[in-house]
Structure formats: C-alpha cells, structure tokens
Amino acid sequence: GFFQSYAVEVNIKDASNATCLYADWMMRFLITYESNNGDYKTTTLNLTSVVTHNGSVCGNDTQAALVAVQFGEGHSWSINITKNNETYQGDFITLTYNTNDTAVFPDAKRKGPVTVLVKDPLHPVQLNTVFVCHNSYFIEAENITQIFWNVTVQAFVQNGTVSKKESRCPADTPTSAPTVPPTIANVTTAFTTTLSPAPTTAPKPVENPDTGNYSLKSGNKTCFLATVGLQLNVSQDKPLLININPKTTVADGACGNTTATLKLNDGNSTVIGF
C-alpha cells in the first residue's frame, strides 16, 4: 500500500517564552503482530493529521530533554535527549502502539497497548548545532522497524534561536564521488542524436520499470531473495507514476525465525517495505 504521512513539528518554550527545543520530522512504523488465527502480519502505523506533544520538556544540565508525541487511537512516541559537556545526544526511544486500533490492527490476538524501548543509534551533536537528516534511516527492535526522514532537531537551544549550523546524518552523506558535469559539446551531441520533434498526440506512457535483484544475508547465508520491477502509482491531486531504479536502490532489512522484512530505499525518500 501507499500511505499518507504527516510531518510533526514540536517547538518547546521555556518560562521566558524562548524556544529551548525544536524538532520537525516525519516517521512511520512497520509492526509485525500475531493475528487471531496464529499468523503473523506486518502493518504500517502512520502519524495522523492531529498530533499532540504533551509532556515534552526543555531539559537542562541535570535533566534530560524530552520530545513526546501522541497520535491516533492511543499511540505515542518519545525520545529523551541528554546533554554532555559540549554535545547532546538521543538516549532512548519509546514507542507505544495500541492494538485496540482496529484500523491498523484489525485482527490482533493481543489487545491493548504495547511498549517497545530502543537505544538511539545516532552520534552526538555539538551544542548550538541543528541535526538534519533528509534521507530516510531505520531503527529496528524486536518486531518493529521505525523509519524517519526529513528530520530537523535541536535540543538545548541557546538564546531562543535555532542554529543555522548543521550536523548531517550518515544517510545524507554521498557514498561515491560526484559525477563530472557534462560539457556543452557532449550535451549538444547527446540531444541532437536523441531528441525528436514534439509529439502532437498524447505523451508517451511511462516505460516499465527495470528489474532489480535484491537480497539479504543472515550471517554468511542469503535468507531473502527478490527479483522484481517496481512502479508506484500514486493518485492524490493528480496521478503520478514512479519507477524504482535498481541501480540507485539499496536493500536492507532482517530475517527472523517467523518473519522477514525487506526494505528498499531509492535514495529519494521513497521507502518500500515487504
């Protein structure tokens, strides 16, 4: 399925009404749960259009900052952020999802809230620096994959002003040398040999996607194989077709005893989970 996601913006202010913690991000969760008939299913939990941030606090030299959000039918997510000398860093992330939400868990065997705690794996950030991560990154724990993208966070904001100095996540760091810009000569050659007069009929439909070969390993053994061409057809304001390019798509995920998860990230904030 293709799901609508909403951004969350949290701007916490201190007693003097100055910003002390700012966060703006998008996230969703892949959750594997047991159904009434004993099968295991994976569902997607998305943020809703209405999100509250009750319980969020600024933090100080002795107390951790806290970003806490509540959404949907009894779901909540939080991260506490600690300050250490000249840096701040996420400590623990807590997700509570409620399987009584039948829209997300229509046939869950276990009913009620379930809480999962996971250590934040990201590196420390210098004070007076904002952490930014445009590309998606994943945090896995137990039967849950947390997916984050378009993240902007600064804890322990100084003088009430969010910094313009950025610390980027590893996902935003290029993994290869940039390509050499084409010269005017070879651009002209390429276009004169491939372009034809503008069509007078309907535009040419999008071609079929290239087939990609994706695999996961558990230790030294391959545990997941997929050979597939993928095209997304998104219909919102207007139809949009997106072909997933195998040459720029990275496969990630995990194989368990009863479930396996394959995540494909095309590097343009498009993430597909199986």
Rosetta silent file (secondary structure, phi, psi, omega in degrees, C-alpha in Angstrom):
SEQUENCE: GFFQSYAVEVNIKDASNATCLYADWMMRFLITYESNNGDYKTTTLNLTSVVTHNGSVCGNDTQAALVAVQFGEGHSWSINITKNNETYQGDFITLTYNTNDTAVFPDAKRKGPVTVLVKDPLHPVQLNTVFVCHNSYFIEAENITQIFWNVTVQAFVQNGTVSKKESRCPADTPTSAPTVPPTIANVTTAFTTTLSPAPTTAPKPVENPDTGNYSLKSGNKTCFLATVGLQLNVSQDKPLLININPKTTVADGACGNTTATLKLNDGNSTVIGF
SCORE:     score description
SCORE:     0.000 S_00000001
   1 L     0.000  160.972  177.332    0.000    0.000    0.000 S_00000001
   2 L  -115.747  120.373 -168.723    0.945    3.650   -0.378 S_00000001
   3 L  -111.447  145.203  175.148    0.285    5.581    2.806 S_00000001
   4 L   -78.416  130.952  177.467   -0.205    9.247    3.576 S_00000001
   5 L  -117.329  150.353  179.401    2.322   10.563    6.094 S_00000001
   6 L  -119.908  147.311  176.586    2.213   13.745    8.115 S_00000001
   7 E   -84.678  152.357  176.061    5.047   15.849    9.454 S_00000001
   8 E  -116.310  133.909  174.992    5.385   16.640   13.153 S_00000001
   9 E  -126.160  124.731  179.748    6.638   19.975   14.422 S_00000001
  10 E  -124.416  122.570  178.932    7.380   20.484   18.117 S_00000001
  11 E  -125.866   99.734 -176.919    8.536   23.845   19.421 S_00000001
  12 E   -93.258  135.652 -178.082    9.021   23.762   23.203 S_00000001
  13 E  -119.723  151.226 -179.144    9.499   27.037   25.056 S_00000001
  14 L   -87.834 -169.797 -176.069   10.902   27.800   28.489 S_00000001
  15 L   -63.416  -25.110  179.483    9.488   30.001   31.247 S_00000001
  16 L   -91.794   10.055  179.321   10.597   33.146   29.410 S_00000001
  17 L    67.172   27.054  175.070    8.749   32.000   26.240 S_00000001
  18 L  -102.194  141.630  179.428   12.017   31.368   24.376 S_00000001
  19 E   -62.296  128.844  178.333   12.466   28.246   22.240 S_00000001
  20 E  -117.627  -18.897  178.848   14.532   25.652   24.088 S_00000001
  21 E  -150.916  128.804  179.239   13.867   22.572   21.929 S_00000001
  22 E  -129.336  136.012  177.734   12.820   22.385   18.293 S_00000001
  23 E  -147.981  137.350  178.018   12.001   19.286   16.248 S_00000001
  24 E  -143.878  121.173 -174.341   10.416   18.774   12.840 S_00000001
  25 E  -161.908  170.712  173.736   10.330   15.317   11.269 S_00000001
  26 E  -126.784  145.796 -179.468    8.383   12.548    9.529 S_00000001
  27 E  -156.890  157.527  171.024    8.165    8.943   10.640 S_00000001
  28 E  -151.092  167.039 -172.823    6.245    5.710   10.248 S_00000001
  29 E  -132.323  134.462  170.157    6.427    2.259   11.785 S_00000001
  30 E  -100.997  119.006 -173.074    6.347   -1.277   10.383 S_00000001
  31 E  -123.959  126.878  175.181    4.931   -3.550   13.091 S_00000001
  32 E   -98.126  127.230 -177.118    4.645   -7.336   12.991 S_00000001
  33 E  -136.009  161.246  179.334    1.855   -8.721   15.178 S_00000001
  34 E   -90.241  130.164  179.485    0.096  -12.050   15.764 S_00000001
  35 E   -88.014  174.433 -177.360   -3.405  -12.348   14.332 S_00000001
  36 L   -62.513  -29.522 -178.778   -6.337  -14.246   15.823 S_00000001
  37 L   -90.817    7.697  175.695   -5.655  -17.300   13.645 S_00000001
  38 L    93.671   -7.622  176.637   -1.997  -17.519   14.729 S_00000001
  39 L   -77.181  159.289  175.743   -0.460  -15.993   11.607 S_00000001
  40 E  -107.589  129.189 -178.408    1.993  -13.092   11.808 S_00000001
  41 E  -122.866  151.389  176.222    1.163   -9.982    9.811 S_00000001
  42 E  -111.530  126.973 -179.347    3.045   -6.750    9.207 S_00000001
  43 E  -120.974  163.664  178.535    1.114   -3.499    9.304 S_00000001
  44 E  -110.942  124.379  175.950    2.069    0.148    8.844 S_00000001
  45 E  -105.006  117.916 -178.568    1.399    2.663   11.599 S_00000001
  46 E  -110.139  156.532  170.663    1.458    6.252   10.335 S_00000001
  47 L   -66.441  147.845  177.834    1.179    9.567   12.078 S_00000001
  48 L   -95.038  175.368 -178.889   -2.264   11.115   11.873 S_00000001
  49 L   -70.850  -21.616  178.739   -3.140   14.673   10.918 S_00000001
  50 L  -112.528  117.389 -179.939   -3.639   15.568   14.589 S_00000001
  51 E  -130.412  131.535  175.305   -0.595   15.101   16.851 S_00000001
  52 E  -105.775  162.802  178.717   -0.169   16.422   20.394 S_00000001
  53 L  -133.229   47.506  177.498    3.095   16.820   22.310 S_00000001
  54 L   -66.433  137.514  177.673    2.019   16.687   25.930 S_00000001
  55 L    92.853   -5.895  177.652    4.846   16.007   28.373 S_00000001
  56 L   -68.855  139.500 -177.625    7.668   17.437   26.228 S_00000001
  57 E  -135.898  156.057 -176.582   10.251   19.298   28.319 S_00000001
  58 L   -68.778  -46.383 -172.752   13.260   21.545   27.672 S_00000001
  59 L    83.832  164.892  178.433   15.839   19.779   29.824 S_00000001
  60 L  -154.890 -160.668 -176.411   18.941   21.301   31.380 S_00000001
  61 L   -65.139  -25.188 -176.673   22.409   20.315   32.617 S_00000001
  62 L  -113.071  -14.530 -178.216   20.966   17.771   35.048 S_00000001
  63 L  -120.703  136.286  179.577   17.668   16.795   33.421 S_00000001
  64 L   -70.478  145.570  170.218   17.189   15.195   30.001 S_00000001
  65 E   -75.880  156.721 -178.068   15.110   16.949   27.377 S_00000001
  66 E  -140.279  126.218  170.243   12.064   15.042   26.176 S_00000001
  67 E  -107.132  117.035 -177.140   10.168   15.091   22.888 S_00000001
  68 E  -129.714  129.480  178.783    6.874   13.260   23.362 S_00000001
  69 E  -128.928  149.893  178.164    4.043   12.985   20.815 S_00000001
  70 E  -128.128  140.386 -176.193    0.642   11.307   20.911 S_00000001
  71 E  -156.822  159.751  174.928   -1.426   10.386   17.861 S_00000001
  72 L    60.999 -150.693 -176.458   -4.229    8.202   16.570 S_00000001
  73 L   -90.430   69.185  174.429   -6.080    5.718   18.753 S_00000001
  74 L    87.700   24.078  177.850   -3.804    5.591   21.780 S_00000001
  75 E  -100.208  148.962  178.123   -0.360    5.595   20.096 S_00000001
  76 E  -151.129  156.629 -179.957    2.617    7.581   21.384 S_00000001
  77 E  -146.110  141.951  179.284    6.316    8.072   20.659 S_00000001
  78 E  -151.807  157.534  173.302    9.051    9.819   22.610 S_00000001
  79 E  -140.790  132.175  173.950   12.800   10.338   22.765 S_00000001
  80 E  -100.095  141.278 -171.979   14.802   11.663   25.677 S_00000001
  81 E  -123.400  124.882 -176.537   17.888   13.712   24.829 S_00000001
  82 E  -105.583  152.592 -179.774   20.818   14.144   27.211 S_00000001
  83 E  -109.056  132.734 -177.429   23.401   16.900   27.425 S_00000001
  84 E  -141.866  107.195 -178.427   27.065   16.047   27.989 S_00000001
  85 L    55.610 -107.370 -174.881   29.721   18.758   28.083 S_00000001
  86 L  -105.826   14.101 -177.470   29.611   20.284   24.592 S_00000001
  87 E  -133.927  164.525  168.124   27.224   17.814   22.917 S_00000001
  88 E  -131.933  154.385 -174.382   23.685   16.468   23.070 S_00000001
  89 E  -155.160  141.244  172.902   22.505   13.026   22.028 S_00000001
  90 E   -63.455  140.115 -177.812   19.330   10.978   21.842 S_00000001
  91 E  -104.901  -78.596  179.562   19.237    8.382   24.594 S_00000001
  92 E  -122.060  142.282  175.050   16.198    6.096   24.462 S_00000001
  93 E  -108.063  131.022 -179.347   13.268    5.995   22.051 S_00000001
  94 E  -120.479  122.704  175.432    9.955    4.708   23.383 S_00000001
  95 E  -116.127  127.842  172.289    7.093    3.644   21.112 S_00000001
  96 E  -118.618  118.672  176.810    3.713    2.620   22.494 S_00000001
  97 E  -116.644  148.662 -173.228    1.202    1.266   19.980 S_00000001
  98 E  -112.229  111.295 -177.683   -2.330    0.226   20.790 S_00000001
  99 L   -75.081   -2.106  171.148   -3.618   -2.940   19.124 S_00000001
 100 L   -73.901  -10.448  176.286   -7.173   -1.892   20.022 S_00000001
 101 L   -76.230   95.329 -173.118   -6.873    0.391   16.982 S_00000001
 102 L   -71.252  -17.714  176.845   -8.741   -1.899   14.583 S_00000001
 103 L   -68.735  -30.556 -179.157   -7.966    0.282   11.571 S_00000001
 104 L   -99.241  -38.531 -178.602   -4.271   -0.613   11.953 S_00000001
 105 L  -122.062   74.716 -171.042   -4.560   -3.975   13.759 S_00000001
 106 L   -66.798  -24.231 -174.422   -7.888   -5.381   12.515 S_00000001
 107 L  -137.522   36.917 -177.743   -7.366   -8.921   13.837 S_00000001
 108 E   -68.817  134.423  178.065   -4.706   -8.650   16.556 S_00000001
 109 L   -72.470  -41.739  178.262   -4.722  -11.519   19.029 S_00000001
 110 L   -91.424  127.014 -177.865   -3.207   -9.397   21.800 S_00000001
 111 L  -107.706  142.513  175.807   -5.303   -6.375   22.708 S_00000001
 112 L   113.847 -178.082 -177.961   -4.139   -3.182   24.369 S_00000001
 113 E   -73.920  142.339  176.417   -1.032   -1.003   24.475 S_00000001
 114 E  -127.199  129.410 -177.254    2.405   -2.473   23.704 S_00000001
 115 E  -113.413  132.792  178.555    5.571   -0.549   24.596 S_00000001
 116 E  -125.522  132.070 -179.194    8.963   -1.018   22.922 S_00000001
 117 E  -113.748  133.698 -179.607   12.151    0.675   24.113 S_00000001
 118 E  -142.500  145.872  178.248   15.220    1.072   21.864 S_00000001
 119 E   -76.270  134.165  176.758   18.545    2.865   22.148 S_00000001
 120 L   -71.303  121.576 -174.919   19.008    5.787   19.741 S_00000001
 121 L   -86.021   -5.038 -173.478   21.961    4.780   17.496 S_00000001
 122 L   -75.931  156.416 -173.326   22.791    8.258   16.143 S_00000001
 123 L   -77.677  161.617  177.021   26.003   10.074   17.026 S_00000001
 124 L   -63.636  154.621  179.869   26.310   13.057   19.424 S_00000001
 125 E  -122.418  137.607  178.566   25.703   16.561   18.052 S_00000001
 126 E   -63.141  144.538  174.757   27.580   19.665   19.084 S_00000001
 127 L   -60.432  154.001 -176.671   25.645   22.199   21.136 S_00000001
 128 L    59.678   31.126  176.791   24.299   25.160   19.160 S_00000001
 129 L  -134.629  137.572  179.803   24.095   22.851   16.114 S_00000001
 130 E   -96.979  134.671  177.208   20.938   21.511   14.497 S_00000001
 131 E   -86.158  129.486 -176.947   20.778   17.849   13.469 S_00000001
 132 E  -129.979  135.904  175.259   19.422   17.377    9.935 S_00000001
 133 E  -148.083  103.757 -179.390   18.636   14.172    8.021 S_00000001
 134 L   -79.664  -42.693 -179.258   16.681   14.415    4.773 S_00000001
 135 L   -74.725  158.782 -176.909   17.131   10.811    3.658 S_00000001
 136 L   -78.648  146.595  171.681   15.382    8.003    5.482 S_00000001
 137 E  -138.485  159.389 -169.088   17.044    5.903    8.146 S_00000001
 138 E  -122.136  145.151  171.566   15.811    2.896   10.077 S_00000001
 139 E  -128.424  122.243 -177.076   15.868    1.725   13.688 S_00000001
 140 E  -112.318  138.654  175.853   14.913   -1.906   14.302 S_00000001
 141 E  -155.880  129.187  179.425   13.953   -3.527   17.590 S_00000001
 142 L    52.894 -118.610 -176.104   12.061   -6.749   18.245 S_00000001
 143 L  -104.754   24.007 -173.945    9.151   -6.816   15.768 S_00000001
 144 E  -128.788  136.763  168.950    9.234   -3.112   14.847 S_00000001
 145 E  -115.389  120.809  177.420   11.026   -1.055   12.212 S_00000001
 146 E   -99.255  129.469 -176.650   10.957    2.696   12.803 S_00000001
 147 E  -118.051  127.570 -178.234   11.509    4.826    9.687 S_00000001
 148 E  -125.345  146.008  173.027   12.462    8.508    9.896 S_00000001
 149 E  -159.729  164.917 -176.721   13.074   11.147    7.212 S_00000001
 150 E    51.682   51.258 -175.120   13.102   14.923    6.745 S_00000001
 151 E   -95.852  132.996  171.383   14.382   15.271   10.312 S_00000001
 152 E  -136.328  118.942 -176.502   15.412   18.589   11.876 S_00000001
 153 E  -141.442  136.274  166.869   16.183   18.614   15.615 S_00000001
 154 E  -141.331  120.925  174.559   17.977   20.878   18.042 S_00000001
 155 E  -100.186  158.493  178.782   17.898   20.331   21.792 S_00000001
 156 L    54.361   49.373 -179.956   19.144   22.787   24.396 S_00000001
 157 L   -61.621  135.165 -178.614   18.636   25.728   22.022 S_00000001
 158 L   -96.939  135.208  176.634   20.684   28.764   23.065 S_00000001
 159 L    60.192   22.372  174.768   19.184   32.264   23.249 S_00000001
 160 L    72.285    9.459 -176.454   15.862   31.008   21.877 S_00000001
 161 L  -121.519  123.663  177.800   17.137   30.816   18.287 S_00000001
 162 L   -65.983  133.709 -174.928   17.515   27.594   16.302 S_00000001
 163 L   -69.113  153.745  172.932   21.048   27.394   14.905 S_00000001
 164 L   -96.951   -3.989  177.163   21.858   27.603   11.208 S_00000001
 165 L   -83.936  127.979 -173.185   24.890   25.332   11.709 S_00000001
 166 E  -110.952  147.076  167.521   24.018   21.785   10.644 S_00000001
 167 E  -118.851  117.798 -174.697   25.199   18.302   11.541 S_00000001
 168 E   -92.233  149.782  177.856   24.141   15.815    8.833 S_00000001
 169 L   -78.021  161.523  178.652   23.294   12.151    9.325 S_00000001
 170 H   -59.439  -29.937 -178.636   25.289    9.377    7.574 S_00000001
 171 H   -66.325  -23.402  178.892   22.331    8.750    5.219 S_00000001
 172 H   -88.570   -5.045 -177.769   22.786   12.242    3.759 S_00000001
 173 L   -84.609  125.486  179.204   26.498   11.711    3.110 S_00000001
 174 L   -59.072  139.930  179.959   27.313   10.848   -0.520 S_00000001
 175 L   -96.599   -6.245  179.342   28.757    7.348   -0.889 S_00000001
 176 L  -142.573  164.099 -179.388   30.524    8.000   -4.168 S_00000001
 177 L   -66.513  144.634  178.929   32.341   10.822   -5.884 S_00000001
 178 L   -64.472  148.888 -179.921   30.090   13.306   -7.667 S_00000001
 179 L   -72.838  152.199  179.429   29.770   12.889  -11.386 S_00000001
 180 L   -76.256  126.889  179.666   31.650   15.266  -13.663 S_00000001
 181 L   -58.404  139.404 -179.799   29.261   17.851  -15.144 S_00000001
 182 L   -68.589  150.979  177.033   28.869   17.332  -18.913 S_00000001
 183 L   -82.836  165.994  178.746   30.454   19.815  -21.274 S_00000001
 184 H   -60.618  -36.812 -176.617   28.487   21.895  -23.728 S_00000001
 185 H   -63.224  -51.671 -175.492   29.870   19.788  -26.581 S_00000001
 186 H   -75.585  -23.593  172.698   28.684   16.398  -25.369 S_00000001
 187 H   -64.645  -44.541  179.753   25.340   17.787  -24.182 S_00000001
 188 H   -61.267  -44.261 -179.843   24.709   19.110  -27.690 S_00000001
 189 H   -62.059  -45.376 -177.390   25.698   15.795  -29.252 S_00000001
 190 H   -62.080  -41.985 -175.891   23.502   13.780  -26.916 S_00000001
 191 H   -75.030  -36.503 -178.250   20.442   15.914  -27.522 S_00000001
 192 H   -71.738  -21.139 -179.340   20.794   16.199  -31.278 S_00000001
 193 H   -94.910  -10.749 -175.483   21.014   12.444  -31.629 S_00000001
 194 H  -119.712  -23.847 -176.121   18.130   11.526  -29.329 S_00000001
 195 L   -81.365  145.537  175.170   15.518   14.269  -29.468 S_00000001
 196 L  -125.311  167.998  179.744   12.672   14.198  -31.949 S_00000001
 197 L   -57.302  151.039 -178.700   10.014   16.825  -32.729 S_00000001
 198 L   -58.126  135.648 -177.791    7.440   17.420  -30.007 S_00000001
 199 L   -69.554  148.166  176.956    4.590   14.892  -30.247 S_00000001
 200 L   -98.282  -10.029  178.692    1.217   16.087  -31.376 S_00000001
 201 L  -100.769 -166.874 -178.401   -0.559   13.168  -29.698 S_00000001
 202 L   -64.058  150.528  178.906   -0.780   12.145  -26.052 S_00000001
 203 L   -59.102  150.239  178.986    2.515   11.938  -24.097 S_00000001
 204 L   -64.924  130.834 -179.871    4.344    8.641  -24.196 S_00000001
 205 L   -63.834  155.958  178.688    3.375    6.483  -21.201 S_00000001
 206 L   -62.997  135.098 -178.290    5.990    5.767  -18.568 S_00000001
 207 L   -70.111  162.910  176.728    8.032    2.705  -19.515 S_00000001
 208 L   -63.676  146.989 -178.650    8.006   -0.431  -17.453 S_00000001
 209 L   -70.103  150.494  174.282   10.427   -0.343  -14.526 S_00000001
 210 L   -67.199  148.937  179.238   13.777   -2.103  -14.744 S_00000001
 211 E   -84.037  130.962  178.623   14.004   -5.401  -12.908 S_00000001
 212 E  -110.567  150.397  174.770   16.155   -5.376   -9.794 S_00000001
 213 E  -111.078  114.107 -175.258   17.792   -8.252   -7.927 S_00000001
 214 E  -120.021  143.409 -179.453   17.681   -7.700   -4.165 S_00000001
 215 E  -149.656  155.431  175.041   18.960   -9.954   -1.393 S_00000001
 216 E  -125.307  150.527  177.669   19.544  -10.053    2.350 S_00000001
 217 E  -118.210  143.650  170.131   22.068  -12.078    4.318 S_00000001
 218 E  -117.044  102.517 -169.967   21.845  -13.594    7.777 S_00000001
 219 L    70.702 -126.557  178.719   25.464  -14.151    8.723 S_00000001
 220 L   -97.060    1.596 -175.298   27.111  -15.642    5.666 S_00000001
 221 E  -107.808  139.930  174.546   23.901  -17.119    4.253 S_00000001
 222 E   -75.143  127.326 -176.689   21.403  -15.460    1.946 S_00000001
 223 E  -115.397   -9.907 -178.087   17.993  -15.506    3.627 S_00000001
 224 E  -146.805  127.932  175.924   15.883  -13.338    1.298 S_00000001
 225 E  -127.527  135.350  175.864   15.857  -13.104   -2.497 S_00000001
 226 E  -142.609  126.701  172.694   13.671  -10.855   -4.620 S_00000001
 227 E  -118.604  111.125 -169.088   13.762  -10.270   -8.368 S_00000001
 228 E  -157.625  144.977  167.611   11.199   -7.617   -9.174 S_00000001
 229 E  -102.611  133.901 -172.195   10.445   -4.489  -11.165 S_00000001
 230 L  -123.036  131.001  174.376    8.629   -1.871   -9.092 S_00000001
 231 E  -135.086  130.399  177.420    6.422    1.018  -10.130 S_00000001
 232 E   -98.208  134.116  176.085    4.367    3.176   -7.751 S_00000001
 233 E  -115.777  101.895 -175.365    1.097    4.650   -8.961 S_00000001
 234 E  -102.710  121.390 -179.902    0.173    7.497   -6.609 S_00000001
 235 E  -117.875  101.073  175.218   -3.229    9.090   -7.085 S_00000001
 236 L  -127.741 -103.337  176.237   -3.795   12.187   -4.974 S_00000001
 237 L   -64.439  -39.596  176.252   -4.066   15.639   -6.555 S_00000001
 238 L  -153.198  154.824 -178.801   -3.079   14.082   -9.868 S_00000001
 239 E   -61.430  141.298  178.697   -1.781   10.656  -10.962 S_00000001
 240 E  -140.457  125.332  177.082    1.946   10.141  -10.526 S_00000001
 241 E  -104.895  132.189 -179.908    3.985    7.154  -11.705 S_00000001
 242 E  -127.242  118.408  173.365    7.343    6.460  -10.057 S_00000001
 243 E   -89.880  133.087  176.883    9.711    3.782  -11.324 S_00000001
 244 L   -85.927  120.812 -176.016   12.118    2.387   -8.735 S_00000001
 245 L   -88.786  113.655 -178.724   15.611    2.345  -10.239 S_00000001
 246 H   -60.132  -27.757 -176.383   17.571   -0.769   -9.143 S_00000001
 247 H   -69.781  -23.885 -178.133   20.891    0.978   -9.834 S_00000001
 248 H  -116.399    9.265 -176.935   20.260    3.570   -7.110 S_00000001
 249 L  -102.611  133.285 -179.183   18.149    1.488   -4.719 S_00000001
 250 E  -106.394  132.731  177.826   19.617   -0.004   -1.556 S_00000001
 251 E   -96.399  136.049  177.953   18.197   -3.162    0.021 S_00000001
 252 E  -144.996  172.727  178.494   18.089   -3.509    3.798 S_00000001
 253 E   144.576 -158.922 -176.640   16.092   -5.482    6.322 S_00000001
 254 E  -158.820  150.847  174.857   16.269   -8.559    8.505 S_00000001
 255 E  -113.654  128.484  176.804   15.347  -12.238    8.570 S_00000001
 256 L  -114.183 -170.578 -179.149   13.827  -13.755   11.689 S_00000001
 257 L   -71.775  -34.570 -176.123   12.524  -17.154   12.667 S_00000001
 258 L  -121.042  -12.796 -179.238    8.958  -16.430   11.596 S_00000001
 259 L  -138.134  155.289  173.023    9.160  -13.180    9.620 S_00000001
 260 E  -136.206  139.263 -179.047   11.439  -11.494    7.106 S_00000001
 261 E  -124.072  126.020  174.992   11.457   -7.801    6.196 S_00000001
 262 E  -112.746  125.527  178.463   12.913   -6.344    3.011 S_00000001
 263 E  -117.544  128.153  179.299   13.240   -2.549    2.817 S_00000001
 264 E  -113.344  124.754 -178.238   14.100   -0.816   -0.451 S_00000001
 265 E  -120.891  116.367 -175.860   15.336    2.784   -0.333 S_00000001
 266 L   -87.500    4.861  177.033   15.778    4.557   -3.665 S_00000001
 267 L    82.378   -1.600  178.608   17.711    7.467   -2.132 S_00000001
 268 L  -119.280   33.676  179.600   14.918    9.960   -2.884 S_00000001
 269 L    66.945   18.512  171.585   12.935    9.416    0.323 S_00000001
 270 L  -101.082  118.494 -178.107   10.893    6.615   -1.265 S_00000001
 271 E  -123.587  129.329  178.351   10.906    3.577    1.009 S_00000001
 272 E  -120.708  129.071  179.513    9.079    0.337    0.243 S_00000001
 273 E  -116.160  134.670  174.478    8.792   -2.393    2.865 S_00000001
 274 L  -118.372    0.000    0.000    7.886   -6.035    2.306 S_00000001
